[in-house]
Amino acid sequence: MKKLLTSLMVLALVVTSITILPKKVEAGVFNHYTYSKLNGIKVTWKKKKGAKKFRIYRLVRKNDFLDDEVYPTRSDFKKYKTTKKRSFLDKKTKKGRYYSYFVDVVNKKGKVIATSWMENCDMAVKGLAQPVVSNAGYG
């Protein structure tokens, strides 16, 4: 009886000490910056350790997110370009369209080690955007 009780306690200790690791490792997050230019939209990002190349994804819309308050999902973006540089100028933009971008950092094994995608992504337009006027409650 004593051996059975001891064996059960050892078995319980072994089972509770087992660590289960997830198969998919989540990528780290880093920032990218989007600038409206007269000849397109520029996307830049900082250096990331272990980066071999960068995959740029793009979303094109006729209106910005403020009109319908529905943010896009990651699957709404289309893979647009792969580069080894830390900036990209999208010259294939059209006037009156809204663009959003995110960047995946890929290591030499082809794994995504970081991404700049966020649910509340920013929109940019080619050229100078129309300013929004607000009185912020002062009259």
Coordinates of C-alpha atoms in Angstrom, one line a residue:
M1 CA 0.0 0.0 0.0
K2 CA 2.9 2.3 0.9
K3 CA 4.6 1.6 -2.5
L4 CA 1.3 2.2 -4.4
L5 CA 0.8 5.6 -2.6
T6 CA 4.5 6.6 -3.3
S7 CA 4.2 5.6 -6.9
L8 CA 1.0 7.6 -7.4
M9 CA 2.7 10.7 -5.8
V10 CA 5.7 10.3 -8.0
L11 CA 3.5 9.9 -11.1
A12 CA 1.5 13.0 -10.1
L13 CA 4.7 15.0 -9.7
V14 CA 6.0 13.9 -13.1
V15 CA 2.7 14.7 -14.9
T16 CA 2.5 18.2 -13.4
S17 CA 6.1 19.0 -14.3
I18 CA 5.7 18.3 -18.0
T19 CA 5.7 21.5 -20.1
I20 CA 3.8 21.5 -23.4
L21 CA 5.2 23.9 -25.9
P22 CA 3.1 25.3 -28.7
K23 CA 4.0 24.2 -32.2
K24 CA 3.6 27.7 -33.7
V25 CA 5.8 30.4 -32.3
E26 CA 4.2 33.9 -32.5
A27 CA 6.3 36.5 -34.2
G28 CA 7.5 39.6 -32.4
V29 CA 6.1 43.0 -33.1
F30 CA 7.9 46.0 -34.6
N31 CA 6.9 49.3 -36.0
H32 CA 6.7 50.6 -39.5
Y33 CA 6.1 54.2 -40.6
T34 CA 4.0 55.4 -43.5
Y35 CA 4.5 58.7 -45.2
S36 CA 2.4 60.3 -48.0
K37 CA 4.5 61.7 -50.8
L38 CA 3.5 63.5 -54.0
N39 CA 4.8 60.6 -56.1
G40 CA 3.5 57.7 -53.9
I41 CA 3.6 56.4 -50.4
K42 CA 6.8 55.6 -48.5
V43 CA 7.0 52.8 -45.9
T44 CA 10.0 52.6 -43.7
W45 CA 11.0 50.4 -40.7
K46 CA 14.0 50.0 -38.4
K47 CA 16.7 47.3 -38.6
K48 CA 15.6 44.0 -37.1
K49 CA 18.2 41.4 -35.8
G50 CA 18.2 38.2 -37.8
A51 CA 16.3 39.7 -40.8
K52 CA 17.1 38.4 -44.2
K53 CA 14.3 40.0 -46.2
F54 CA 11.1 41.9 -45.7
R55 CA 7.6 41.1 -47.1
I56 CA 5.4 44.0 -47.7
Y57 CA 1.6 43.6 -47.7
R58 CA -0.8 46.2 -49.0
L59 CA -4.5 46.9 -48.8
V60 CA -6.3 49.3 -51.1
R61 CA -9.7 50.8 -50.3
K62 CA -12.0 53.5 -51.7
N63 CA -12.7 54.9 -48.2
D64 CA -10.8 55.1 -44.9
F65 CA -11.7 53.1 -41.8
L66 CA -13.3 56.1 -40.1
D67 CA -16.2 56.0 -42.5
D68 CA -17.4 52.5 -41.5
E69 CA -15.3 51.7 -38.4
V70 CA -14.6 48.2 -39.6
Y71 CA -11.0 47.4 -39.5
P72 CA -9.6 44.9 -42.0
T73 CA -8.2 41.5 -41.0
R74 CA -4.7 40.3 -41.9
S75 CA -6.2 38.1 -44.6
D76 CA -7.6 41.2 -46.4
F77 CA -4.0 42.4 -47.2
K78 CA -2.3 41.0 -50.3
K79 CA 1.4 40.3 -50.5
Y80 CA 2.8 43.1 -52.6
K81 CA 6.6 43.1 -52.6
T82 CA 9.7 41.4 -51.0
T83 CA 12.8 43.5 -50.4
K84 CA 16.1 43.4 -48.6
K85 CA 16.0 47.2 -48.0
R86 CA 14.5 49.0 -45.0
S87 CA 12.2 51.2 -46.9
F88 CA 9.9 51.0 -49.9
L89 CA 8.3 53.7 -52.1
D90 CA 5.0 52.5 -53.6
K91 CA 4.7 54.5 -56.9
K92 CA 1.8 52.4 -58.1
T93 CA -0.8 54.3 -56.1
K94 CA -3.8 56.1 -57.4
K95 CA -5.3 59.4 -56.4
G96 CA -8.4 59.1 -54.3
R97 CA -7.6 55.6 -52.9
Y98 CA -6.6 54.7 -49.4
Y99 CA -3.6 52.4 -48.7
S100 CA -2.5 50.5 -45.7
Y101 CA 0.6 48.4 -45.3
F102 CA 2.3 46.0 -42.9
V103 CA 5.7 44.3 -43.0
D104 CA 6.8 40.8 -42.1
V105 CA 10.4 40.2 -41.2
V106 CA 11.7 36.9 -42.6
N107 CA 14.9 35.2 -41.4
K108 CA 17.3 33.1 -43.6
K109 CA 15.2 29.9 -42.9
G110 CA 12.1 31.6 -44.3
K111 CA 10.4 32.0 -41.0
V112 CA 8.6 35.1 -40.0
I113 CA 10.4 36.5 -36.9
A114 CA 8.5 39.8 -36.5
T115 CA 5.5 41.6 -38.0
S116 CA 4.2 45.2 -38.0
W117 CA 0.6 44.2 -38.5
M118 CA -1.9 45.5 -36.0
E119 CA -5.7 45.4 -36.0
N120 CA -6.0 49.2 -35.9
C121 CA -3.8 49.9 -38.9
D122 CA -3.2 53.3 -40.4
M123 CA -4.3 54.5 -43.8
A124 CA -2.4 56.7 -46.2
V125 CA -3.1 58.5 -49.5
K126 CA -0.9 59.6 -52.3
G127 CA -0.1 63.3 -52.2
L128 CA -1.5 65.7 -49.7
A129 CA -4.4 64.4 -47.7
Q130 CA -7.5 66.6 -47.2
P131 CA -7.3 68.1 -43.7
V132 CA -10.1 67.4 -41.2
V133 CA -11.4 70.5 -39.4
S134 CA -12.6 70.2 -35.9
N135 CA -13.5 72.8 -33.2
A136 CA -12.9 70.3 -30.4
G137 CA -15.9 71.6 -28.5
Y138 CA -14.9 75.3 -28.5
G139 CA -17.8 76.9 -30.3

